[in-house]
Amino acid sequence: MEFNIKLHNSLSELDSLSEKLRELGETWHLPDKIIHQINLVLDELFTNTVTYGYSDDLDHIISISFDYDTDQIFIKMVDDGHNFDPTEQEEPDMSLTPEERELGGLGIFLVHKYIDEITHAYKDGNNIIHMVKKLHKKC
């Protein structure tokens, strides 16, 4: 069963994103921890897209779709912003103190921490990010 969210390129949509993810969690009976992690990831990617992805003040739609099987959730985020590949961004050196680290990069660190697989393609003027979140990890 697929679940779709369409958001305008405005940071005011973050509340709507969180609410839709809460609905998704209830519909699919997902643990709160999983929904929280997905929310952090999508909040970061959405915020980056809205903040840096567009050179105009026009209305753009950012689409996020979800599907799942018994042990993983598939997430696809599509936007028509500037080409940006989150998989090519360097993670911050977490061994350094906050004062020693360069600014930025913590959001991408969270994306890689909470998502098990991520790929990016730029096709026909769209960023297409595919993510996989495993529901049950073996220790």
Short mmCIF file of C-alpha atoms in Angstrom, two decimals, residues 49 53-54 60-63 76-85 120-130:
data_model
loop_
_atom_site.label_atom_id
_atom_site.label_comp_id
_atom_site.label_asym_id
_atom_site.label_seq_id
_atom_site.Cartn_x
_atom_site.Cartn_y
_atom_site.Cartn_z
CA THR A 49 15.66 21.57 -0.75
CA GLY A 53 17.18 24.21 -4.08
CA TYR A 54 15.44 27.05 -5.86
CA HIS A 60 7.18 24.17 -6.43
CA ILE A 61 5.89 20.79 -5.31
CA ILE A 62 8.06 18.30 -3.43
CA SER A 63 6.65 14.77 -3.56
CA LYS A 76 11.15 8.29 -2.69
CA MET A 77 11.53 12.07 -2.63
CA VAL A 78 11.27 14.07 -5.85
CA ASP A 79 11.84 17.80 -6.32
CA ASP A 80 12.53 20.07 -9.29
CA GLY A 81 15.24 22.07 -7.54
CA HIS A 82 18.91 22.42 -8.39
CA ASN A 83 20.82 19.18 -8.78
CA PHE A 84 21.95 18.15 -5.28
CA ASP A 85 23.20 14.70 -4.39
CA HIS A 120 20.26 9.91 -5.93
CA ALA A 121 19.56 10.55 -9.59
CA TYR A 122 18.99 13.80 -11.45
CA LYS A 123 16.66 13.14 -14.36
CA ASP A 124 14.54 15.46 -16.50
CA GLY A 125 15.22 18.37 -14.15
CA ASN A 126 14.28 16.45 -11.02
CA ASN A 127 16.23 15.23 -8.02
CA ILE A 128 15.06 11.69 -7.25
CA ILE A 129 16.20 10.31 -3.93
CA HIS A 130 15.45 6.68 -3.10
#
